[in-house]
């Protein structure tokens, strides 16, 4: 799952007009193509003043990650969900199976930046995402769409 710089523009746009809220859940550990030290200038360029607490946590030479990026947007409760703990996921579950009830309703925002096309049981996967949300929460999807050959189980289409 990747979040190249160009994929950050729509996230920032959404945040400016309807700010993301925490706690936040990110599906998988997205790979950013920006260093943490470059993120504050990027955010200022798109009209967002970075959160002071988020700025204090940056490691300038390290690659940006979900916790650092969303910390700069003022969201300091960010958890990662994945099928294994290999990349530091705090919540290890298989979205093909019903999600444990202890996770129901815990998150105000769920970000899917390239996971759902890898979930074989799409119906259960999407149902799980809804169950993860608190009342009034929102899910943000940024998945590859049509013609992304040999990637994932499904080709998701915006239509």
N, C-alpha and C. Protein backbone atom coordinates (compact mmCIF):
# COMPACT_ATOMS: atom_id res chain seq x y z
N UNK A 1 0.84 -1.17 0.00
CA UNK A 1 0.00 0.00 0.00
C UNK A 1 0.88 1.23 0.00
N UNK A 2 0.58 2.09 -0.90
CA UNK A 2 1.39 3.28 -0.99
C UNK A 2 0.56 4.54 -0.83
N UNK A 3 1.17 5.54 -0.25
CA UNK A 3 0.59 6.87 -0.22
C UNK A 3 1.63 7.83 -0.77
N UNK A 4 1.80 7.82 -2.11
CA UNK A 4 2.74 8.77 -2.70
C UNK A 4 2.24 10.19 -2.46
N UNK A 5 3.11 11.14 -2.63
CA UNK A 5 2.77 12.53 -2.35
C UNK A 5 1.49 12.97 -3.05
N UNK A 6 1.29 12.56 -4.32
CA UNK A 6 0.08 13.00 -5.03
C UNK A 6 -1.19 12.45 -4.39
N UNK A 7 -1.11 11.34 -3.66
CA UNK A 7 -2.29 10.79 -2.98
C UNK A 7 -2.59 11.57 -1.70
N UNK A 8 -1.64 12.38 -1.22
CA UNK A 8 -1.87 13.17 -0.02
C UNK A 8 -2.73 14.41 -0.29
N UNK A 9 -2.72 14.88 -1.54
CA UNK A 9 -3.52 16.07 -1.87
C UNK A 9 -5.00 15.87 -1.57
N UNK A 10 -5.64 14.79 -2.05
CA UNK A 10 -7.07 14.64 -1.72
C UNK A 10 -7.32 14.42 -0.23
N UNK A 11 -6.40 13.75 0.47
CA UNK A 11 -6.56 13.60 1.91
C UNK A 11 -6.52 14.96 2.60
N UNK A 12 -5.58 15.80 2.21
CA UNK A 12 -5.46 17.13 2.80
C UNK A 12 -6.69 17.98 2.46
N UNK A 13 -7.17 17.87 1.24
CA UNK A 13 -8.37 18.61 0.83
C UNK A 13 -9.55 18.21 1.70
N UNK A 14 -9.75 16.91 1.86
CA UNK A 14 -10.84 16.43 2.71
C UNK A 14 -10.70 16.95 4.14
N UNK A 15 -9.48 16.90 4.66
CA UNK A 15 -9.23 17.32 6.04
C UNK A 15 -9.52 18.82 6.23
N UNK A 16 -9.19 19.63 5.23
CA UNK A 16 -9.43 21.07 5.34
C UNK A 16 -10.92 21.38 5.45
N UNK A 17 -11.75 20.63 4.75
CA UNK A 17 -13.17 20.96 4.71
C UNK A 17 -14.01 20.14 5.67
N UNK A 18 -13.54 19.00 6.07
CA UNK A 18 -14.19 18.19 7.11
C UNK A 18 -13.07 17.45 7.84
N UNK A 19 -12.50 18.07 8.86
CA UNK A 19 -11.33 17.50 9.51
C UNK A 19 -11.54 16.05 9.98
N UNK A 20 -10.51 15.26 9.75
CA UNK A 20 -10.51 13.89 10.26
C UNK A 20 -10.50 13.96 11.78
N UNK A 21 -11.10 12.96 12.40
CA UNK A 21 -11.14 12.91 13.85
C UNK A 21 -10.54 11.60 14.32
N UNK A 22 -9.99 11.62 15.52
CA UNK A 22 -9.49 10.40 16.13
C UNK A 22 -10.47 9.91 17.16
N UNK A 23 -10.30 8.73 17.60
CA UNK A 23 -9.24 7.83 17.18
C UNK A 23 -9.41 7.39 15.72
N UNK A 24 -8.27 7.16 15.08
CA UNK A 24 -8.22 6.80 13.66
C UNK A 24 -7.62 5.41 13.51
N UNK A 25 -8.16 4.68 12.56
CA UNK A 25 -7.63 3.36 12.21
C UNK A 25 -7.15 3.41 10.77
N UNK A 26 -5.94 2.94 10.54
CA UNK A 26 -5.37 2.86 9.20
C UNK A 26 -5.20 1.38 8.87
N UNK A 27 -5.75 0.98 7.72
CA UNK A 27 -5.64 -0.41 7.29
C UNK A 27 -4.27 -0.62 6.66
N UNK A 28 -3.46 -1.46 7.26
CA UNK A 28 -2.10 -1.68 6.78
C UNK A 28 -1.23 -0.48 7.09
N UNK A 29 0.06 -0.65 6.95
CA UNK A 29 1.01 0.44 7.17
C UNK A 29 1.34 1.03 5.80
N UNK A 30 0.73 2.18 5.46
CA UNK A 30 0.99 2.72 4.12
C UNK A 30 2.43 3.20 3.99
N UNK A 31 2.94 3.08 2.78
CA UNK A 31 4.30 3.52 2.48
C UNK A 31 4.23 4.90 1.86
N UNK A 32 4.77 5.88 2.55
CA UNK A 32 4.80 7.26 2.07
C UNK A 32 6.07 7.47 1.27
N UNK A 33 6.04 8.41 0.35
CA UNK A 33 7.23 8.73 -0.46
C UNK A 33 7.76 10.12 -0.09
N UNK A 34 7.65 10.44 1.18
CA UNK A 34 8.09 11.75 1.67
C UNK A 34 8.77 11.53 3.02
N UNK A 35 9.81 12.27 3.25
CA UNK A 35 10.47 12.21 4.56
C UNK A 35 9.66 13.04 5.56
N UNK A 36 9.75 12.65 6.83
CA UNK A 36 9.00 13.36 7.87
C UNK A 36 9.34 14.84 7.91
N UNK A 37 10.62 15.16 7.69
CA UNK A 37 11.05 16.56 7.74
C UNK A 37 10.48 17.42 6.64
N UNK A 38 10.02 16.81 5.54
CA UNK A 38 9.45 17.56 4.43
C UNK A 38 7.93 17.76 4.58
N UNK A 39 7.31 17.03 5.48
CA UNK A 39 5.85 17.06 5.60
C UNK A 39 5.31 18.41 6.07
N UNK A 40 5.93 19.09 7.04
CA UNK A 40 5.35 20.39 7.46
C UNK A 40 5.27 21.39 6.31
N UNK A 41 6.30 21.48 5.49
CA UNK A 41 6.28 22.41 4.36
C UNK A 41 5.20 22.01 3.35
N UNK A 42 5.05 20.71 3.12
CA UNK A 42 4.00 20.23 2.22
C UNK A 42 2.62 20.66 2.74
N UNK A 43 2.38 20.43 4.03
CA UNK A 43 1.08 20.80 4.59
C UNK A 43 0.83 22.30 4.48
N UNK A 44 1.83 23.09 4.76
CA UNK A 44 1.66 24.55 4.64
C UNK A 44 1.37 24.95 3.21
N UNK A 45 2.01 24.25 2.25
CA UNK A 45 1.78 24.53 0.83
C UNK A 45 0.32 24.29 0.45
N UNK A 46 -0.32 23.28 1.07
CA UNK A 46 -1.72 22.98 0.74
C UNK A 46 -2.69 23.68 1.69
N UNK A 47 -2.17 24.59 2.53
CA UNK A 47 -3.03 25.42 3.36
C UNK A 47 -3.39 24.85 4.71
N UNK A 48 -2.57 23.95 5.24
CA UNK A 48 -2.82 23.37 6.56
C UNK A 48 -1.63 23.68 7.46
N UNK A 49 -1.90 24.28 8.60
CA UNK A 49 -0.85 24.55 9.57
C UNK A 49 -0.64 23.28 10.41
N UNK A 50 0.57 22.73 10.40
CA UNK A 50 0.82 21.50 11.15
C UNK A 50 0.58 21.67 12.65
N UNK A 51 0.07 20.64 13.27
CA UNK A 51 -0.18 20.59 14.71
C UNK A 51 1.15 20.64 15.45
N UNK A 52 1.22 21.47 16.48
CA UNK A 52 2.46 21.67 17.24
C UNK A 52 2.95 20.38 17.90
N UNK A 53 2.04 19.63 18.49
CA UNK A 53 2.43 18.36 19.13
C UNK A 53 2.95 17.38 18.08
N UNK A 54 2.33 17.36 16.90
CA UNK A 54 2.81 16.51 15.82
C UNK A 54 4.20 16.91 15.35
N UNK A 55 4.46 18.21 15.29
CA UNK A 55 5.79 18.69 14.88
C UNK A 55 6.87 18.23 15.84
N UNK A 56 6.56 18.22 17.12
CA UNK A 56 7.55 17.84 18.12
C UNK A 56 7.94 16.37 18.03
N UNK A 57 7.10 15.55 17.44
CA UNK A 57 7.37 14.11 17.36
C UNK A 57 8.10 13.69 16.08
N UNK A 58 8.32 14.61 15.16
CA UNK A 58 8.93 14.25 13.88
C UNK A 58 10.38 13.82 14.02
N UNK A 59 10.76 12.87 13.19
CA UNK A 59 12.15 12.45 13.03
C UNK A 59 12.53 12.84 11.60
N UNK A 60 13.19 13.97 11.43
CA UNK A 60 13.36 14.62 10.13
C UNK A 60 13.84 13.70 9.02
N UNK A 61 14.76 12.81 9.28
CA UNK A 61 15.35 12.00 8.21
C UNK A 61 14.58 10.71 7.94
N UNK A 62 13.65 10.36 8.80
CA UNK A 62 12.90 9.12 8.60
C UNK A 62 11.77 9.34 7.61
N UNK A 63 11.36 8.24 6.96
CA UNK A 63 10.24 8.30 6.03
C UNK A 63 8.97 8.59 6.81
N UNK A 64 8.11 9.35 6.20
CA UNK A 64 6.82 9.65 6.80
C UNK A 64 6.04 8.36 7.01
N UNK A 65 5.26 8.29 8.07
CA UNK A 65 4.40 7.14 8.31
C UNK A 65 3.03 7.67 8.73
N UNK A 66 2.07 6.78 8.86
CA UNK A 66 0.69 7.20 9.14
C UNK A 66 0.59 7.97 10.46
N UNK A 67 1.27 7.50 11.49
CA UNK A 67 1.17 8.17 12.78
C UNK A 67 1.76 9.57 12.74
N UNK A 68 2.89 9.74 12.07
CA UNK A 68 3.51 11.06 11.95
C UNK A 68 2.65 11.99 11.10
N UNK A 69 2.16 11.50 9.95
CA UNK A 69 1.36 12.35 9.06
C UNK A 69 0.08 12.82 9.75
N UNK A 70 -0.67 11.87 10.31
CA UNK A 70 -1.94 12.27 10.92
C UNK A 70 -1.72 13.02 12.23
N UNK A 71 -0.55 12.80 12.89
CA UNK A 71 -0.20 13.61 14.04
C UNK A 71 -0.03 15.07 13.65
N UNK A 72 0.51 15.33 12.47
CA UNK A 72 0.64 16.70 11.98
C UNK A 72 -0.72 17.32 11.69
N UNK A 73 -1.73 16.48 11.45
CA UNK A 73 -3.10 16.97 11.25
C UNK A 73 -3.86 17.06 12.57
N UNK A 74 -3.18 16.75 13.68
CA UNK A 74 -3.80 16.87 14.99
C UNK A 74 -4.48 15.61 15.49
N UNK A 75 -4.26 14.49 14.82
CA UNK A 75 -4.84 13.22 15.25
C UNK A 75 -3.73 12.41 15.90
N UNK A 76 -3.80 12.26 17.21
CA UNK A 76 -2.72 11.62 17.95
C UNK A 76 -3.06 10.21 18.40
N UNK A 77 -4.27 9.78 18.13
CA UNK A 77 -4.66 8.40 18.39
C UNK A 77 -4.83 7.71 17.04
N UNK A 78 -3.77 7.06 16.57
CA UNK A 78 -3.77 6.36 15.29
C UNK A 78 -3.30 4.94 15.54
N UNK A 79 -4.10 3.98 15.11
CA UNK A 79 -3.73 2.57 15.22
C UNK A 79 -3.69 1.97 13.82
N UNK A 80 -2.85 0.95 13.66
CA UNK A 80 -2.71 0.24 12.40
C UNK A 80 -3.33 -1.14 12.55
N UNK A 81 -4.14 -1.52 11.56
CA UNK A 81 -4.73 -2.87 11.50
C UNK A 81 -4.12 -3.59 10.32
N UNK A 82 -3.71 -4.84 10.54
CA UNK A 82 -3.17 -5.64 9.44
C UNK A 82 -3.40 -7.12 9.76
N UNK A 83 -3.15 -7.95 8.76
CA UNK A 83 -3.34 -9.39 8.93
C UNK A 83 -2.22 -10.01 9.74
N UNK A 84 -1.09 -9.29 9.87
CA UNK A 84 -0.01 -9.75 10.75
C UNK A 84 0.69 -8.52 11.34
N UNK A 85 1.55 -8.75 12.30
CA UNK A 85 2.22 -7.65 13.01
C UNK A 85 3.53 -7.24 12.36
N UNK A 86 3.84 -7.79 11.19
CA UNK A 86 5.12 -7.59 10.54
C UNK A 86 5.53 -6.11 10.44
N UNK A 87 4.59 -5.23 10.11
CA UNK A 87 4.94 -3.82 9.95
C UNK A 87 4.43 -2.96 11.10
N UNK A 88 4.30 -3.56 12.27
CA UNK A 88 3.97 -2.80 13.46
C UNK A 88 2.49 -2.59 13.73
N UNK A 89 1.65 -3.42 13.20
CA UNK A 89 0.21 -3.28 13.45
C UNK A 89 -0.12 -3.56 14.91
N UNK A 90 -0.96 -2.70 15.49
CA UNK A 90 -1.42 -2.93 16.85
C UNK A 90 -2.62 -3.88 16.88
N UNK A 91 -3.40 -3.86 15.80
CA UNK A 91 -4.57 -4.73 15.70
C UNK A 91 -4.31 -5.74 14.59
N UNK A 92 -4.21 -7.00 14.96
CA UNK A 92 -3.92 -8.06 14.00
C UNK A 92 -5.18 -8.90 13.82
N UNK A 93 -5.84 -8.70 12.67
CA UNK A 93 -7.05 -9.44 12.34
C UNK A 93 -7.08 -9.70 10.85
N UNK A 94 -7.89 -10.67 10.45
CA UNK A 94 -8.14 -10.99 9.05
C UNK A 94 -9.49 -10.41 8.68
N UNK A 95 -9.52 -9.42 7.79
CA UNK A 95 -10.77 -8.77 7.41
C UNK A 95 -11.72 -9.70 6.66
N UNK A 96 -11.25 -10.89 6.28
CA UNK A 96 -12.13 -11.88 5.65
C UNK A 96 -13.04 -12.55 6.68
N UNK A 97 -12.70 -12.40 7.95
CA UNK A 97 -13.46 -13.02 9.04
C UNK A 97 -14.16 -11.92 9.84
N UNK A 98 -15.27 -12.24 10.49
CA UNK A 98 -15.93 -11.23 11.31
C UNK A 98 -14.97 -10.64 12.34
N UNK A 99 -15.01 -9.34 12.46
CA UNK A 99 -14.09 -8.63 13.36
C UNK A 99 -14.53 -8.84 14.81
N UNK A 100 -13.60 -9.06 15.73
CA UNK A 100 -13.98 -9.24 17.14
C UNK A 100 -14.75 -8.03 17.67
N UNK A 101 -15.74 -8.29 18.49
CA UNK A 101 -16.62 -7.23 19.02
C UNK A 101 -15.87 -6.17 19.81
N UNK A 102 -14.73 -6.52 20.38
CA UNK A 102 -13.99 -5.52 21.18
C UNK A 102 -13.53 -4.33 20.33
N UNK A 103 -13.52 -4.48 18.99
CA UNK A 103 -13.11 -3.38 18.12
C UNK A 103 -14.31 -2.59 17.57
N UNK A 104 -15.51 -3.07 17.78
CA UNK A 104 -16.70 -2.41 17.23
C UNK A 104 -16.85 -1.00 17.80
N UNK A 105 -17.11 -0.05 16.90
CA UNK A 105 -17.41 1.31 17.30
C UNK A 105 -16.27 2.10 17.91
N UNK A 106 -15.03 1.69 17.70
CA UNK A 106 -13.89 2.34 18.37
C UNK A 106 -13.32 3.54 17.63
N UNK A 107 -13.60 3.68 16.33
CA UNK A 107 -12.86 4.66 15.53
C UNK A 107 -13.78 5.67 14.87
N UNK A 108 -13.34 6.94 14.89
CA UNK A 108 -14.07 8.02 14.21
C UNK A 108 -13.71 8.08 12.73
N UNK A 109 -12.50 7.63 12.40
CA UNK A 109 -12.05 7.63 11.00
C UNK A 109 -11.34 6.32 10.72
N UNK A 110 -11.65 5.73 9.57
CA UNK A 110 -10.95 4.54 9.08
C UNK A 110 -10.40 4.89 7.70
N UNK A 111 -9.10 4.70 7.52
CA UNK A 111 -8.45 4.97 6.23
C UNK A 111 -8.03 3.66 5.59
N UNK A 112 -8.50 3.45 4.38
CA UNK A 112 -8.10 2.31 3.55
C UNK A 112 -7.32 2.87 2.37
N UNK A 113 -6.01 2.73 2.41
CA UNK A 113 -5.18 3.27 1.32
C UNK A 113 -4.60 2.14 0.47
N UNK A 114 -5.37 1.10 0.28
CA UNK A 114 -4.92 0.02 -0.59
C UNK A 114 -4.98 -1.34 0.07
N UNK A 115 -6.03 -1.61 0.80
CA UNK A 115 -6.18 -2.90 1.47
C UNK A 115 -7.34 -3.71 0.91
N UNK A 116 -8.47 -3.07 0.67
CA UNK A 116 -9.69 -3.82 0.36
C UNK A 116 -9.59 -4.66 -0.91
N UNK A 117 -8.76 -4.29 -1.86
CA UNK A 117 -8.62 -5.12 -3.07
C UNK A 117 -7.87 -6.42 -2.77
N UNK A 118 -7.30 -6.51 -1.58
CA UNK A 118 -6.59 -7.73 -1.15
C UNK A 118 -7.44 -8.61 -0.24
N UNK A 119 -8.65 -8.19 0.04
CA UNK A 119 -9.56 -8.96 0.89
C UNK A 119 -10.45 -9.81 -0.02
N UNK A 120 -10.34 -11.11 0.13
CA UNK A 120 -11.07 -12.02 -0.76
C UNK A 120 -12.57 -11.95 -0.53
N UNK A 121 -12.99 -11.91 0.73
CA UNK A 121 -14.42 -11.83 1.05
C UNK A 121 -14.79 -10.35 1.22
N UNK A 122 -15.02 -9.70 0.10
CA UNK A 122 -15.25 -8.25 0.09
C UNK A 122 -16.45 -7.87 0.96
N UNK A 123 -17.51 -8.65 0.90
CA UNK A 123 -18.71 -8.33 1.68
C UNK A 123 -18.38 -8.30 3.19
N UNK A 124 -17.71 -9.32 3.67
CA UNK A 124 -17.32 -9.35 5.09
C UNK A 124 -16.35 -8.22 5.40
N UNK A 125 -15.41 -7.96 4.49
CA UNK A 125 -14.43 -6.88 4.69
C UNK A 125 -15.10 -5.53 4.86
N UNK A 126 -16.01 -5.18 3.95
CA UNK A 126 -16.69 -3.89 4.05
C UNK A 126 -17.60 -3.85 5.29
N UNK A 127 -18.25 -4.93 5.60
CA UNK A 127 -19.08 -5.00 6.81
C UNK A 127 -18.22 -4.75 8.05
N UNK A 128 -17.03 -5.33 8.08
CA UNK A 128 -16.11 -5.12 9.20
C UNK A 128 -15.74 -3.64 9.35
N UNK A 129 -15.49 -2.97 8.23
CA UNK A 129 -15.11 -1.56 8.30
C UNK A 129 -16.21 -0.74 8.94
N UNK A 130 -17.46 -1.02 8.57
CA UNK A 130 -18.58 -0.30 9.15
C UNK A 130 -18.67 -0.58 10.65
N UNK A 131 -18.44 -1.81 11.03
CA UNK A 131 -18.50 -2.17 12.46
C UNK A 131 -17.41 -1.48 13.27
N UNK A 132 -16.28 -1.20 12.67
CA UNK A 132 -15.19 -0.52 13.36
C UNK A 132 -15.51 0.93 13.70
N UNK A 133 -16.43 1.52 12.94
CA UNK A 133 -16.74 2.95 13.08
C UNK A 133 -17.59 3.25 14.29
N UNK A 134 -17.28 4.38 14.93
CA UNK A 134 -18.17 4.96 15.93
C UNK A 134 -19.33 5.60 15.17
N UNK A 135 -20.43 5.82 15.86
CA UNK A 135 -21.58 6.50 15.25
C UNK A 135 -21.13 7.85 14.73
N UNK A 136 -21.45 8.15 13.48
CA UNK A 136 -21.06 9.41 12.86
C UNK A 136 -19.66 9.41 12.28
N UNK A 137 -18.95 8.28 12.37
CA UNK A 137 -17.59 8.19 11.83
C UNK A 137 -17.60 8.10 10.31
N UNK A 138 -16.41 8.09 9.73
CA UNK A 138 -16.33 7.98 8.26
C UNK A 138 -15.16 7.11 7.83
N UNK A 139 -15.36 6.52 6.67
CA UNK A 139 -14.34 5.68 6.05
C UNK A 139 -13.83 6.41 4.82
N UNK A 140 -12.52 6.45 4.66
CA UNK A 140 -11.90 7.07 3.49
C UNK A 140 -11.17 5.97 2.73
N UNK A 141 -11.55 5.79 1.46
CA UNK A 141 -10.90 4.79 0.61
C UNK A 141 -10.01 5.48 -0.42
N UNK A 142 -8.79 4.99 -0.55
CA UNK A 142 -7.89 5.39 -1.64
C UNK A 142 -7.28 4.09 -2.15
N UNK A 143 -7.98 3.46 -3.09
CA UNK A 143 -7.54 2.18 -3.62
C UNK A 143 -7.26 2.29 -5.11
N UNK A 144 -6.34 1.46 -5.62
CA UNK A 144 -6.16 1.43 -7.07
C UNK A 144 -7.44 0.95 -7.73
N UNK A 145 -7.74 1.52 -8.87
CA UNK A 145 -8.98 1.15 -9.56
C UNK A 145 -8.66 0.34 -10.81
N UNK A 146 -9.50 0.43 -11.79
CA UNK A 146 -9.45 -0.38 -12.99
C UNK A 146 -8.07 -0.43 -13.65
N UNK A 147 -7.77 -1.60 -14.20
CA UNK A 147 -6.57 -1.86 -15.01
C UNK A 147 -5.26 -1.86 -14.22
N UNK A 148 -5.33 -2.11 -12.94
CA UNK A 148 -4.12 -2.29 -12.15
C UNK A 148 -3.86 -3.80 -12.16
N UNK A 149 -3.27 -4.27 -13.23
CA UNK A 149 -3.17 -5.69 -13.55
C UNK A 149 -2.36 -6.46 -12.51
N UNK A 150 -2.85 -7.65 -12.17
CA UNK A 150 -2.18 -8.57 -11.24
C UNK A 150 -1.93 -7.97 -9.86
N UNK A 151 -2.88 -7.17 -9.40
CA UNK A 151 -2.74 -6.54 -8.09
C UNK A 151 -4.01 -6.84 -7.29
N UNK A 152 -3.86 -7.56 -6.20
CA UNK A 152 -5.01 -7.84 -5.35
C UNK A 152 -5.92 -8.89 -5.97
N UNK A 153 -7.01 -9.15 -5.27
CA UNK A 153 -8.01 -10.13 -5.74
C UNK A 153 -9.02 -9.49 -6.67
N UNK A 154 -9.30 -8.18 -6.49
CA UNK A 154 -10.38 -7.52 -7.21
C UNK A 154 -9.90 -6.22 -7.82
N UNK A 155 -10.56 -5.85 -8.89
CA UNK A 155 -10.39 -4.54 -9.50
C UNK A 155 -11.57 -3.69 -9.04
N UNK A 156 -11.35 -2.79 -8.12
CA UNK A 156 -12.42 -1.92 -7.64
C UNK A 156 -12.65 -0.80 -8.64
N UNK A 157 -13.90 -0.46 -8.83
CA UNK A 157 -14.24 0.56 -9.80
C UNK A 157 -15.00 1.69 -9.14
N UNK A 158 -14.70 2.93 -9.49
CA UNK A 158 -15.44 4.04 -8.90
C UNK A 158 -16.89 4.11 -9.40
N UNK A 159 -17.21 3.35 -10.43
CA UNK A 159 -18.59 3.35 -10.93
C UNK A 159 -19.33 2.12 -10.49
